[in-house]
Every structure is written in C-alpha cells, then in structure tokens.
Amino acid sequence: MAKKTYRDALKEGLREEMLRDERVFLMGEDIGLNWGGAFKVTKGLAEEFGEERVRDTPISENTIAGAALGAAITGLIPVAEIMFGDLITLAMDQICNQAAKMRYMFGGQTSVPVVYRSVFGGGKNIASHHSQSLEAWFMHTPGLKIAVPAFAYDVKGLIKTAIRDPDPVMFFEHKLVYDKKEEVPDEEYLIPFGEARIRREGDDVTVWGTFQMLHKSLEVAEELAKEGISVEVIDPRTLMPLDKKTLIESVKKTGRLVLVTEETKTGATTSEIAAIVQEEAFDWLDAPIKRVNAPDTPVPFSPPLEQFFIPSGERIAEAVRSVV
Amino acid sequence: MAVSKKVLVNLYTRTLKVRLFEEKVWDLFGQNLVPGTLHLYLGQEAVAAGVTAALDKSDWIQSTHRGHGHVIAKGADMNAALAELLGKATGSCKGKGGSMHITQFDVGVLGATGVVASGIPIGVGAALSCKMRGTKEVVACFFGDGASNNGTFGESLNMAAIWSLPVVFVVENNLYAMGTPIKMMCPSIDIAERATGYCIPSIVVDGNNALEVYEAAVEAVKRAREGGGPTLIECKTYRQRGHSRFDAAKYRPPEEVEFWLNRDSVEKIKKIVIEKGALTEKDAEKIRTKLQKEVDKAGEFAVNSEYPKPKDALDDVFAEVL
Ligand SMILES: Cc1ncc(C[n+]2csc(CCOP(=O)(O)OP(=O)(O)O)c2C)c(N)n1
Ligand SMILES: [Mg+2]
C-alpha cells in the first residue's frame, strides 16, 4: 500500500475501468494530450488509450452532456467531464431533464450508464463563475446518483462504482482536495454507494460534512479533543443514495449535530440533512442542529472576502462548542 | 478608406495603452500581488483598440474572461481596473470580480464573464434594447474562437439576424481555446463562414493590425447604426503568453509562436502610423512615456489601496440588504 494523492487515485480508478471494459471512454474539454484536464486528473490517459477514448471536445457543455447520454443508451459507458461545476449550468437540460428522467419516463426501457465528473469549491480566488458548490441542485433532481468523495481512498473506489452503475451518476470533486494524500491499496476495491464513513469516532457531537469541510472538521475535532470535546466526523461519500442509518445512529449516540459544507446556506444539502434528522431522531437531540455554511452570496474574488465566505475552522469549532 | 491622422494616432495610443496595462499586470503578478488566475490580453491588443476606436462613448461592449484589453480600450479608469485585479476595495467591482469579471459600466462595458460564450446573448439583448429604446447605440460583442462552438453563439447570431439588431460580433480567433487548437474543433478554416448560415455579413481581418480591424469595425458599426443589422468580424490573432496563470503553452509549435511574435500588434501599428506620417518615431516615444507614467501611477494607486473588509462580502447581493 502506498500514499497517493486524490488526483492520482482518481486517475487510477479511471484507468483501471478503461482497461477492464473497452466500452468506457472519457470526453470533455482539454482532457487530452495538450492539457490533461484543467486539474490534471486525466493527464497521461490520452497517451495511453488514444484520442478516441480520451476525447477532447469543443466548448459545448450541453452537447457534451447530451452526447455522453446518447452514447450511454446505445452501448457505451461515457465519463464526461465538465471542467468546472459552475459550468454544469450550461448542461442542465441534458443532465436534469434528459439523463435523470430517461429510465423513468420511458418506463424502465433503458439503462443510463453515464458519469458526469465535475469539480466544486472555492479557495482559489477565481470568483463567482468558478468557485460554487451546487451539489444540492442535483439532490433535488430525482434520477441522479451523486458521489462526493473527499479523500483519495474514497475517490478511487467510488469512481469505479460510478462507472459500473446503470444509472446516471454526478461525480463531484473539490479543487482543494486533489493534492491530499492517503493510503490507497494496490489491489482492486470498490466502494458501494450509500455507505457513509465515520472518519473519526467521538461521543459528544456528530459533525456531518463534505469535501474540504471534512478535512477542516477533522482538524477542528483534533483541537477540540484537547478541550475535552469528543467529536465524531461523518463523511456521507454519496448524497444519493444517502446513508441515513450511519448518521442517525451517530446522532442517537451523541445527541448533537453540526452540519458543515461550503455551500451557500439556503436550500443546501445540509438543509435536507437537518430535516431528515429532526424527522427521524428528534427525541435523541439534546441541542438544536447547527449549520455551518457559506453566506447566501455569490463567491467573491478578493482574498479577505473569499476567506469570509468559506466557513473557517473557527466557525466550525464555535458551532460545536455552542451545542455541548 | 481614408483614415485621418488623428485616428491613426488614436489607434496607436489605444493599442499601446492596452499593452502597457497588461505589462503592468504581468509585473504585479510577478510580485505575487494579483490573486487567483489571469488571462492576459498580450498579443491581441489591436482587436480591442481597432474595434473600440470605431465606437462612440455611448456605444457598448460585451467582454469575456480575457477582458482587460477590452475594458481599457473602451476607456476604463486604469486605477479602478488595476485595483480590481488586485482585489482592492477601490476596484471597479469593489474586489468582488477580479480579472475574469473586470467591468466598468460607466464607460459602456456590459460585463466580463468567466463563463465562455455567456456574453454573446447579453450583447444581443443590449442591442435589442438599443433598438427598442430608439437610440442609435451599437454593441460590440467580443468572444473567442472557442466560444464560437457553444450553442449560445448560433442562437445569438440567429436572433440578432432575424431582428436586425445593431450588434457587431467580434471573434478573436487566437487559434486556441486553452490547449485546444481551433482547427481540431471547427471544420472550416474561418469561423466567419458560420455567419453565412445566419445571413449575417462577415469579414476576416488580421487581428494584429489595428488599422485593419478598425476599418472593418467602422463598416460594421455603420451598418448597425443605420439599421442594417449585425456583422461578424473574425480577427486572426494570437496570445503572446499561455492561456492563464501557470500555462507555459508548450502545446504550441515554436515556429508558430515565432511567426506571431514577429507580427506584434504594437510594432505593427507604430510602423503604419509612422509610415503614413501621422507620427514621428519621437512622437511615438513621447506617447509611450506619457502612457507609461499613467500606468505606473495606476499601479501605485492599486498597490496602495486597501483590501475590502471581510463583511463587505455581504453587500450588493440585492439593491437593499435583506
Ligand atoms: C462555458 C465554459 N466552458 C469552459 C470554460 C473553461 N475555459 C475558460 S477559458 C476557455 C477557453 C476559451 O477559449 P476562447 O473562447 O478561444 O477564448 P481565449 O481564452 O482563447 O481568449 C475554457 C475552456 C469556461 N470558463 N466556460
Ligand atoms: Mg481562443
């Protein structure tokens, strides 16, 4: 077993699936020879598999999404990359009206084995069109599975599952986690959808979050342990299907819940999680559920503004302290 | 077309101003003062200069992620522009936008957008408004070769054509969209050919020659102003640097890079203007010295300006804070 970056683990997952099944191919803007993907995830794959299977496309997001869909319902398994999560807005028709509804609307006649990869999150001072976290939009679209890996081990196991899934999968990454490293096994493994992972065990407060906020929450949990607060940190790993069981059990144990994501607060994934927990574990709650999110604004450019926008470790710590 | 000496001097000055501005940005970037990413306009100055020189103050432009040059050429305040790039409170967008959103409405810039091709429909809508409000105003809508592959391009050309809108589509064909050569992504050699399908007149010009761009723009603007509808101008040009912040652009053949560096837009317009007797070498130097001073001053202003306060992040979502 070796330590690998999230980026490399993800690439390995893609590579293994391409080797295993020749129906798998990649398409997207600048994913091929000249660039290797805006975040270099696919670097080297065009060299290995050729430009047919690692296919550079024009800047045509809606048609990338739709063409991937068309290929998926006729025998191929496309992994389409939308360079930035913000740009999925341009592909919403094909993803949300077409891919998401195709199995249902046509009465189960077809599978839709397509994966849409994209990346969310701020922290790079690239402003309102390149920094958003829009995962909740897709939770609100029945028919889409949603993976939100935050760690190297998970991203590899989840991309392989995503590619083998017969339904459309939104596969979301985060800009600030590509360089994070952890142990990744050499032998093949898959991670089933709908299984959360407890990244840190604790007794006093449950923290549920995604992406970079999980990494921050783990740091905060380490700090708070010194103050005698024992924090359990849960990574859902997929939002659809959602592992309610792990979450509810944790809340029943700790009686306290803090939800942390980089999304703007209103209508975020955390809103849904809070609703679920109060429906299913109200009697076990010893304190109101706390949400730590970004304010309801676009993502600003200037460093002091963006730092204010993105939830800080301090804000997470305060929220945890406020419920114990 | 007979071009006056005054216009020639104007073309030289605009082209050079954009160049010096971008060199300053590059310099500040080198000092780690420009956060985030950066899409420099170096090499493409003649496009912005030639098009904006054909516009009136009351006309509009729609910009892109590579927008510094458009905004400066349209007459933006350089202090506010540079301060914006540095994320300062004195920036034209109060530090909320930065390089990809550099915008000054008061000089007729309708916005720089980080979403490729998203400005084209906005330019069309502004042109619709110019017409519906009964003005003679015109919109110049800039976008790249890569943008012309997005659906909004076709939809926008069609809408502008059927309603005969006063818009000039300016394709800055710098041969690449990030690392992707346009020849891989467009079956025709000229993007301009696509205009024919929408019954829009088009022209291909040397985008490194401000005079050529200007002459095409004058005709297009005249057509638009007189109710003749849209025109598409394809400007063949080239980025002198990589696509963005850390791109070394290794995917471009050295001969190609050299070919284009030898057709430098500033050198080109300088030569033309001197040959036509509008300026002497000395006059040209004087203009450069003056502009350089202005740019340096703007640099100092930007560097010495304060950053916004963190809580300013909450302002400007709506007209009133809710
Ligand atoms: C809709 C959309 N897709 C992809 C991107 C990522 N991106 C930013 S600039 C760019 C290339 C644009 O090429 P072109 O239109 O030719 O403009 P240039 O950068 O050459 O000026 C791409 C793909 C984006 N910002 N927006
Ligand atoms: Mg281009």
XYZ file of C-alpha atoms and ligand atoms in Angstrom:
673
model
C 0.000 0.000 0.000
C 1.275 3.463 -0.849
C 0.230 7.003 -0.135
C -1.329 8.592 -3.174
C -2.888 11.922 -3.977
C -6.601 12.196 -4.565
C -5.801 13.179 -8.154
C -3.687 10.082 -8.780
C -6.124 7.754 -7.042
C -8.918 9.089 -9.215
C -6.846 8.678 -12.359
C -6.026 5.111 -11.344
C -9.692 4.346 -10.915
C -10.494 5.720 -14.364
C -7.569 3.839 -15.858
C -8.478 0.517 -14.284
C -12.032 0.776 -15.555
C -10.847 1.666 -19.049
C -8.568 -1.342 -19.045
C -11.313 -3.602 -17.698
C -14.065 -2.541 -20.065
C -13.424 -1.145 -23.511
C -16.850 0.487 -23.567
C -15.607 3.046 -21.060
C -14.393 6.305 -22.582
C -13.742 9.849 -21.435
C -14.877 13.075 -23.048
C -14.509 16.708 -22.079
C -12.768 19.986 -22.745
C -8.965 19.868 -22.667
C -8.835 16.438 -21.041
C -6.455 15.068 -23.696
C -2.879 15.391 -24.909
C -2.382 19.132 -24.668
C -3.673 19.706 -21.182
C -4.673 16.538 -19.337
C -7.698 18.173 -17.719
C -7.882 21.558 -16.040
C -6.873 19.845 -12.780
C -4.627 17.294 -14.498
C -6.765 14.344 -13.459
C -6.640 12.733 -16.910
C -3.013 13.596 -17.658
C -1.361 10.684 -19.453
C -4.590 8.841 -20.269
C -4.845 10.125 -23.840
C -1.256 8.980 -24.372
C -2.166 5.533 -23.093
C -5.642 4.996 -24.533
C -5.580 7.260 -27.573
C -7.641 10.267 -28.529
C -10.695 8.187 -29.446
C -11.212 7.080 -25.874
C -9.908 10.212 -24.217
C -11.745 12.626 -26.373
C -11.228 16.394 -26.368
C -14.430 18.251 -27.117
C -15.366 21.759 -28.198
C -16.620 24.161 -25.509
C -20.150 22.806 -25.750
C -21.293 21.715 -22.297
C -24.910 20.918 -23.074
C -23.886 18.845 -26.052
C -21.084 17.136 -24.127
C -23.676 16.061 -21.562
C -26.210 15.083 -24.205
C -23.743 13.272 -26.430
C -22.495 11.296 -23.448
C -26.089 10.390 -22.724
C -26.707 9.315 -26.298
C -23.624 7.131 -26.197
C -24.670 5.671 -22.851
C -28.056 4.461 -24.083
C -26.520 2.797 -27.119
C -23.921 0.595 -25.529
C -21.040 2.720 -24.300
C -20.057 3.938 -20.854
C -19.012 7.571 -21.091
C -17.368 9.559 -18.352
C -17.989 13.152 -19.346
C -16.049 15.905 -17.651
C -17.481 19.362 -17.162
C -14.426 21.464 -16.421
C -15.924 23.454 -13.538
C -19.038 22.676 -11.507
C -20.318 26.173 -12.234
C -20.450 25.276 -15.925
C -22.866 22.399 -15.368
C -25.452 25.154 -15.508
C -24.963 25.030 -19.279
C -25.705 21.315 -19.354
C -28.726 21.281 -17.067
C -31.229 20.269 -19.726
C -29.333 17.178 -20.808
C -28.480 16.172 -17.252
C -31.653 17.020 -15.356
C -34.388 16.767 -17.998
C -32.922 14.022 -20.114
C -30.414 11.765 -18.326
C -32.128 11.896 -14.940
C -35.580 11.112 -16.294
C -34.884 8.729 -19.109
C -35.282 5.440 -17.272
C -38.489 6.584 -15.547
C -40.159 8.499 -18.342
C -39.668 5.614 -20.756
C -40.975 3.092 -18.269
C -37.694 1.389 -17.473
C -36.822 0.525 -21.068
C -33.257 1.749 -20.862
C -30.335 1.962 -18.523
C -28.361 5.199 -18.472
C -24.777 4.312 -17.546
C -23.216 7.754 -17.783
C -20.927 9.513 -15.331
C -20.656 13.294 -15.186
C -17.491 14.399 -13.428
C -17.033 17.935 -12.252
C -15.433 19.995 -9.527
C -16.798 22.397 -6.937
C -15.474 24.740 -4.333
C -13.676 27.991 -3.637
C -10.345 28.825 -2.114
C -8.524 29.753 -5.297
C -9.707 33.359 -5.715
C -11.315 32.648 -9.048
C -14.577 34.372 -8.217
C -18.265 33.873 -8.869
C -18.164 31.724 -12.014
C -15.550 29.181 -10.934
C -15.991 28.560 -7.217
C -19.528 27.492 -6.435
C -20.792 24.392 -4.632
C -24.028 23.363 -6.332
C -24.491 19.762 -5.252
C -27.884 20.398 -3.666
C -29.404 21.196 -7.079
C -28.826 17.601 -8.079
C -30.187 16.186 -4.836
C -33.352 17.959 -5.868
C -33.420 16.098 -9.174
C -34.821 12.572 -8.836
C -32.970 10.101 -11.021
C -29.402 11.211 -10.393
C -26.938 9.470 -8.135
C -24.410 11.776 -6.507
C -20.929 10.941 -5.264
C -18.958 13.474 -3.219
C -15.582 11.911 -2.427
C -13.272 13.964 -0.215
C -10.403 11.510 0.259
C -8.019 9.631 -2.013
C -9.150 6.185 -0.885
C -12.793 7.019 -1.457
C -12.411 8.726 -4.804
C -10.875 5.650 -6.367
C -13.381 3.170 -5.029
C -16.300 5.443 -5.839
C -15.322 6.280 -9.426
C -15.142 2.575 -10.173
C -18.585 2.039 -8.705
C -19.911 5.065 -10.579
C -18.683 3.701 -13.897
C -20.314 0.326 -13.239
C -23.614 1.854 -12.145
C -26.512 1.521 -14.602
C -27.846 4.972 -13.717
C -26.530 8.491 -14.279
C -24.007 9.500 -11.642
C -22.943 13.032 -10.808
C -19.383 12.627 -9.607
C -18.276 15.735 -7.758
C -14.747 16.593 -6.739
C -13.302 19.588 -4.902
C -10.465 21.840 -6.046
C -8.654 21.838 -2.735
C -8.527 18.093 -2.195
C -6.716 16.984 -5.377
C -3.336 17.126 -3.660
C -4.406 15.465 -0.411
C -2.730 12.134 0.162
C -3.648 8.957 1.946
C -3.008 5.230 1.795
C -4.566 3.624 -1.245
C -4.418 -0.182 -1.576
C -2.666 -1.705 -4.555
C -5.291 -4.373 -5.057
C -8.649 -3.591 -6.615
C -11.528 -2.384 -4.430
C -14.905 -0.797 -4.949
C -16.881 1.336 -2.527
C -20.627 0.818 -2.622
C -22.858 3.874 -2.971
C -24.920 4.784 0.072
C -22.324 3.904 2.700
C -21.066 6.756 4.820
C -17.717 6.516 6.507
C -17.027 7.565 10.057
C -13.739 9.371 9.648
C -13.312 9.959 13.371
C -15.188 8.415 16.249
C -16.462 10.510 19.113
C -19.180 10.718 21.770
C -20.212 14.320 22.302
C -21.081 15.845 18.943
C -21.629 14.493 15.436
C -20.215 16.566 12.595
C -21.517 15.724 9.128
C -19.950 17.448 6.141
C -18.494 17.186 2.666
C -15.298 17.880 0.724
C -12.796 20.371 2.086
C -15.054 20.993 5.080
C -14.477 17.432 6.221
C -10.755 17.985 6.219
C -11.253 21.157 8.226
C -13.676 19.436 10.585
C -11.147 16.712 11.296
C -8.545 19.318 12.195
C -11.077 21.057 14.398
C -12.000 17.756 16.064
C -8.336 17.253 16.912
C -8.191 20.681 18.526
C -11.441 20.243 20.402
C -10.265 16.916 21.797
C -7.709 18.963 23.733
C -10.612 20.893 25.260
C -12.246 17.624 26.204
C -14.887 17.659 23.475
C -15.145 14.365 21.651
C -16.292 14.863 18.042
C -17.485 12.195 15.637
C -16.937 13.137 11.973
C -19.080 11.547 9.262
C -18.393 11.625 5.539
C -21.530 10.647 3.575
C -19.408 9.822 0.472
C -22.580 9.772 -1.620
C -25.571 12.091 -1.302
C -27.810 9.902 -3.431
C -28.218 7.255 -2.192
C -27.773 8.783 1.223
C -26.653 6.738 4.206
C -29.176 7.886 6.794
C -28.529 4.948 9.065
C -24.937 5.791 9.969
C -25.913 9.390 10.571
C -28.981 8.639 12.688
C -27.086 6.101 14.783
C -24.368 8.619 15.413
C -26.866 11.297 16.397
C -28.582 8.859 18.749
C -25.196 8.315 20.375
C -24.060 11.948 20.630
C -27.402 13.781 20.770
C -25.850 16.726 18.942
C -25.353 17.518 15.282
C -23.341 20.127 13.412
C -23.588 20.196 9.615
C -20.720 21.713 7.657
C -20.495 22.389 3.934
C -19.114 25.100 1.695
C -22.500 25.618 0.024
C -24.481 28.808 0.464
C -26.810 28.183 3.364
C -30.321 28.369 1.965
C -31.519 25.176 0.331
C -28.183 23.411 0.809
C -27.624 19.678 1.288
C -27.334 20.488 4.979
C -30.922 21.764 4.979
C -32.101 18.350 3.826
C -29.945 16.511 6.344
C -31.264 18.670 9.185
C -34.825 17.890 8.114
C -34.137 14.169 7.979
C -32.568 14.083 11.425
C -35.346 16.013 13.098
C -37.865 13.657 11.463
C -36.062 10.501 12.430
C -34.130 11.301 15.600
C -35.864 14.273 17.182
C -36.209 12.583 20.557
C -32.499 11.937 20.783
C -31.427 15.524 20.119
C -30.105 17.391 23.144
C -29.499 20.629 21.276
C -30.702 22.350 18.128
C -28.990 21.193 14.944
C -26.351 23.723 13.869
C -25.477 24.508 10.291
C -22.145 25.962 9.200
C -22.294 27.115 5.578
C -21.261 29.976 3.359
C -23.433 33.099 3.408
C -26.135 33.461 0.753
C -23.998 35.414 -1.699
C -22.099 34.639 -4.892
C -18.471 33.681 -4.255
C -16.382 36.863 -4.101
C -12.907 37.244 -5.610
C -10.755 39.257 -3.231
C -8.901 37.123 -0.652
C -10.364 38.733 2.503
C -13.864 38.424 1.037
C -13.432 34.825 -0.036
C -11.935 33.893 3.324
C -15.007 35.372 4.964
C -17.252 33.448 2.580
C -15.746 29.990 3.089
C -16.544 28.502 6.509
C -13.453 28.667 8.688
C -12.213 26.160 11.237
C -13.056 28.731 13.875
C -16.675 28.864 12.780
C -16.890 25.088 12.886
C -15.316 24.977 16.344
C -17.669 27.661 17.631
C -20.678 25.757 16.339
C -19.519 22.575 18.050
C -18.808 24.357 21.328
C -22.195 26.040 21.194
C -24.073 22.745 21.329
C -22.135 20.961 24.089
C -10.926 54.015 -46.556
C -9.254 57.332 -45.839
C -8.200 57.319 -42.236
C -7.274 60.633 -40.647
C -4.006 61.220 -38.850
C -5.967 61.772 -35.674
C -7.491 58.327 -35.944
C -4.107 56.775 -36.674
C -2.643 58.338 -33.564
C -5.670 57.162 -31.640
C -5.151 53.598 -32.860
C -1.510 53.621 -31.877
C -2.284 55.107 -28.481
C -5.052 52.631 -27.693
C -3.044 49.619 -28.767
C -0.063 50.732 -26.749
C -2.141 51.610 -23.704
C -3.554 48.123 -23.556
C -0.057 46.678 -23.984
C 1.418 48.757 -21.189
C -1.507 47.978 -18.943
C -1.059 44.256 -19.467
C 2.688 44.506 -18.926
C 1.964 46.209 -15.625
C -0.450 43.456 -14.696
C 2.188 40.873 -15.530
C 4.714 42.768 -13.431
C 2.350 42.949 -10.437
C 1.503 39.300 -10.915
C 5.219 38.517 -10.768
C 5.288 40.267 -7.415
C 2.514 37.997 -6.209
C 0.067 40.860 -5.923
C -2.602 39.501 -8.264
C -4.652 36.767 -6.584
C -6.330 33.961 -8.460
C -5.903 33.392 -12.139
C -5.181 35.707 -15.008
C -5.986 35.652 -18.724
C -3.664 38.180 -20.290
C -4.587 40.077 -23.428
C -0.956 40.447 -24.526
C -0.736 39.978 -28.282
C -4.385 40.725 -29.010
C -4.320 44.473 -28.289
C -5.098 45.513 -31.852
C -8.517 43.852 -31.717
C -9.767 45.819 -28.742
C -8.098 49.001 -29.957
C -9.428 48.764 -33.514
C -12.984 47.929 -32.513
C -13.360 50.450 -29.706
C -11.841 53.211 -31.848
C -14.787 52.703 -34.190
C -17.312 53.118 -31.381
C -18.760 56.197 -29.723
C -18.625 56.754 -25.977
C -22.322 55.926 -25.762
C -21.852 52.575 -27.508
C -21.443 49.358 -25.566
C -19.088 46.436 -25.442
C -19.577 42.928 -24.067
C -16.407 41.329 -22.773
C -15.008 37.894 -21.852
C -12.727 36.121 -19.391
C -9.848 37.727 -21.331
C -11.274 41.171 -20.851
C -8.623 43.567 -19.533
C -7.856 44.837 -23.022
C -11.487 45.429 -23.966
C -12.166 47.430 -20.851
C -9.036 49.573 -21.042
C -9.515 50.233 -24.747
C -13.104 51.344 -24.119
C -11.720 53.989 -21.782
C -11.967 52.445 -18.337
C -10.323 54.170 -15.424
C -6.982 52.394 -15.049
C -6.781 52.965 -11.309
C -10.056 51.182 -10.717
C -9.181 48.469 -13.222
C -5.815 47.623 -11.685
C -7.188 47.876 -8.167
C -9.858 45.355 -9.149
C -7.250 42.911 -10.392
C -5.506 43.198 -7.041
C -8.773 42.618 -5.172
C -8.852 46.062 -3.601
C -11.864 47.930 -2.251
C -11.152 50.729 -4.757
C -11.517 48.312 -7.668
C -14.337 48.869 -10.134
C -16.168 45.835 -8.725
C -15.022 46.529 -5.146
C -12.845 43.444 -5.315
C -15.778 41.119 -5.914
C -14.922 40.307 -9.532
C -11.202 40.300 -10.276
C -9.568 39.520 -13.596
C -12.349 37.435 -15.097
C -15.047 39.983 -14.258
C -13.211 43.248 -14.810
C -16.008 45.662 -15.741
C -16.809 49.356 -15.775
C -20.398 50.097 -16.693
C -19.907 53.860 -16.790
C -17.750 53.605 -19.908
C -20.129 51.204 -21.605
C -18.755 47.819 -20.574
C -21.634 45.428 -20.021
C -19.586 42.865 -18.159
C -16.703 40.459 -18.397
C -17.810 36.914 -17.844
C -15.990 33.808 -16.705
C -18.410 31.521 -18.480
C -17.220 31.167 -22.051
C -19.795 32.337 -24.631
C -22.216 33.564 -21.975
C -21.699 37.162 -23.007
C -22.934 36.698 -26.561
C -26.655 36.571 -25.735
C -26.225 39.501 -23.346
C -24.691 41.517 -26.162
C -27.664 40.616 -28.337
C -30.075 41.704 -25.628
C -28.280 45.001 -25.194
C -28.530 45.539 -28.940
C -32.235 44.757 -28.788
C -32.537 47.389 -26.103
C -30.586 49.938 -28.165
C -33.101 49.395 -30.921
C -36.258 49.265 -28.780
C -35.256 52.421 -26.926
C -34.966 54.166 -30.280
C -31.292 55.041 -29.874
C -28.504 54.863 -32.417
C -26.290 52.987 -29.991
C -24.365 49.931 -31.080
C -22.998 46.916 -29.190
C -19.662 45.269 -29.953
C -19.638 41.769 -28.595
C -16.216 40.152 -28.095
C -15.661 36.427 -27.771
C -13.081 33.776 -28.607
C -12.748 31.038 -31.194
C -13.584 28.502 -28.500
C -16.755 30.369 -27.598
C -17.986 30.068 -31.165
C -18.505 26.352 -30.511
C -21.035 26.954 -27.785
C -24.737 26.817 -28.536
C -25.261 30.421 -27.486
C -23.187 31.504 -30.482
C -25.626 30.106 -33.033
C -28.695 31.160 -31.098
C -27.344 34.675 -30.726
C -26.434 35.091 -34.386
C -29.858 33.934 -35.403
C -31.726 36.209 -33.025
C -29.608 39.202 -33.981
C -30.192 38.477 -37.660
C -33.968 37.988 -37.566
C -34.422 41.189 -35.572
C -31.757 43.094 -37.475
C -30.055 44.181 -34.270
C -27.259 46.745 -34.006
C -24.558 44.369 -32.843
C -21.062 43.628 -34.111
C -19.852 40.141 -33.264
C -16.091 40.197 -32.838
C -14.495 36.754 -32.839
C -10.966 36.922 -31.500
C -9.554 33.854 -33.118
C -6.264 33.375 -31.281
C -6.134 29.820 -32.658
C -6.516 28.133 -29.267
C -9.059 27.578 -26.542
C -6.833 26.747 -23.586
C -4.683 23.978 -25.125
C -7.142 23.054 -27.855
C -6.326 24.227 -31.393
C -9.380 25.647 -33.122
C -8.529 23.609 -36.201
C -9.405 20.489 -34.176
C -12.759 21.895 -33.156
C -14.003 23.794 -36.190
C -14.320 22.142 -39.601
C -13.833 25.352 -41.579
C -10.664 27.417 -41.640
C -12.586 30.574 -40.898
C -15.175 30.831 -38.151
C -16.610 33.687 -40.190
C -18.105 31.149 -42.578
C -20.655 30.275 -39.955
C -22.210 33.724 -40.211
C -23.356 32.947 -43.751
C -25.822 30.382 -42.468
C -27.495 33.116 -40.465
C -27.429 35.572 -43.384
C -25.004 37.813 -41.493
C -22.246 39.569 -43.447
C -18.802 38.691 -42.215
C -15.175 39.580 -42.774
C -11.857 38.075 -41.776
C -9.105 40.508 -40.786
C -5.577 40.492 -39.436
C -6.326 40.886 -35.766
C -2.817 42.100 -35.079
C -3.316 45.075 -37.349
C -5.311 47.733 -35.511
C -5.940 49.659 -38.690
C -7.403 46.679 -40.497
C -9.586 45.857 -37.512
C -10.658 49.479 -37.299
C -11.673 49.672 -40.932
C -13.772 46.551 -40.679
C -15.331 47.781 -37.460
C -16.215 51.172 -38.926
C -18.164 49.494 -41.689
C -19.880 47.091 -39.317
C -20.774 49.836 -36.857
C -22.138 51.986 -39.661
C -24.301 49.117 -40.850
C -25.575 48.504 -37.343
C -26.285 52.160 -36.663
C -28.184 52.566 -39.901
C -30.451 49.639 -39.159
C -28.629 47.161 -41.377
C -28.284 44.561 -38.623
C -25.380 42.536 -37.328
C -21.932 41.861 -38.774
C -19.376 39.280 -37.747
C -15.708 40.250 -37.770
C -13.206 37.464 -37.317
C -9.855 38.749 -36.108
C -6.988 36.320 -36.538
C -4.664 36.892 -33.658
C -2.515 35.135 -31.084
C -1.870 35.030 -27.357
C 1.705 36.040 -26.654
C 1.548 34.108 -23.373
C -0.141 30.996 -22.074
C -3.870 30.709 -21.555
C -3.799 31.531 -17.886
C -1.731 31.855 -14.739
C 0.678 28.942 -14.974
C 0.220 27.775 -18.552
C 3.564 27.664 -20.366
C 1.701 26.841 -23.620
C 4.092 24.063 -24.586
C 1.468 22.687 -26.963
C 2.133 25.482 -29.452
C 4.816 24.831 -32.076
C 7.805 27.215 -31.654
C 7.650 28.253 -35.330
C 4.048 29.281 -34.856
C 4.850 31.292 -31.764
C 7.707 32.991 -33.546
C 5.590 33.746 -36.595
C 3.117 35.591 -34.431
C 5.657 37.324 -32.220
C 7.039 38.785 -35.428
C 3.658 40.329 -36.151
C 3.442 42.170 -32.865
C 0.409 44.447 -32.750
C 2.167 47.415 -31.206
C 5.094 47.290 -33.604
C 2.716 46.917 -36.498
C 0.529 49.917 -35.796
C 3.565 52.004 -34.905
C 5.132 51.265 -38.259
C 1.917 52.076 -40.128
C 1.354 55.293 -38.288
C 4.908 56.498 -38.846
C 4.857 55.469 -42.495
C 1.644 57.382 -43.032
C 3.246 60.411 -41.476
C 0.861 60.682 -38.563
C 3.671 60.425 -36.016
C 7.436 60.552 -35.952
C 9.447 57.991 -34.043
C 9.978 60.697 -31.450
C 6.252 61.460 -31.128
C 5.609 57.776 -30.686
C 8.164 57.637 -27.885
C 6.592 60.650 -26.227
C 3.221 58.963 -26.243
C 4.759 55.856 -24.769
C 6.454 57.794 -21.977
C 3.218 59.560 -21.122
C 1.176 56.356 -21.103
C 3.805 54.540 -19.082
C 3.572 57.258 -16.430
C -0.199 56.883 -16.279
C 0.061 53.134 -15.988
C 2.737 53.353 -13.297
C 0.582 55.757 -11.339
C -2.370 53.399 -11.612
C -0.122 50.611 -10.375
C 0.856 52.645 -7.336
C -2.759 53.503 -6.679
C -3.752 49.861 -6.826
C -0.909 48.643 -4.662
C -1.509 51.331 -2.044
C -5.270 50.793 -1.893
C -6.873 48.910 0.983
C -8.457 45.484 0.726
C -12.189 45.329 1.364
C -13.376 44.451 4.856
C -14.399 40.803 5.151
C -18.022 41.704 5.887
C -18.248 43.664 2.629
C -18.761 40.210 1.138
C -22.407 40.530 2.211
C -23.135 43.730 0.253
C -24.534 44.040 -3.253
C -26.449 40.765 -3.420
C -29.631 42.823 -3.768
C -30.291 46.544 -4.031
C -31.136 46.503 -0.330
C -29.604 44.239 2.261
C -32.331 41.758 3.168
C -18.707 27.515 -20.617
C -17.288 27.362 -20.233
N -16.636 26.235 -20.553
C -15.347 26.087 -20.206
C -14.682 27.057 -19.524
C -13.212 26.909 -19.185
N -12.463 27.795 -20.082
C -12.104 29.017 -19.711
S -11.395 29.879 -20.951
C -11.542 28.572 -22.002
C -11.056 28.690 -23.395
C -11.781 29.749 -24.135
O -11.295 29.814 -25.420
P -11.660 31.009 -26.382
O -13.129 31.233 -26.394
O -10.996 30.746 -27.659
O -11.017 32.277 -25.652
P -9.478 32.555 -25.339
O -9.202 32.002 -23.981
O -8.665 31.938 -26.387
O -9.390 34.034 -25.299
C -12.146 27.489 -21.377
C -12.403 26.196 -21.989
C -15.410 28.208 -19.172
N -14.847 29.186 -18.451
N -16.691 28.347 -19.545
Mg -9.122 31.317 -28.285
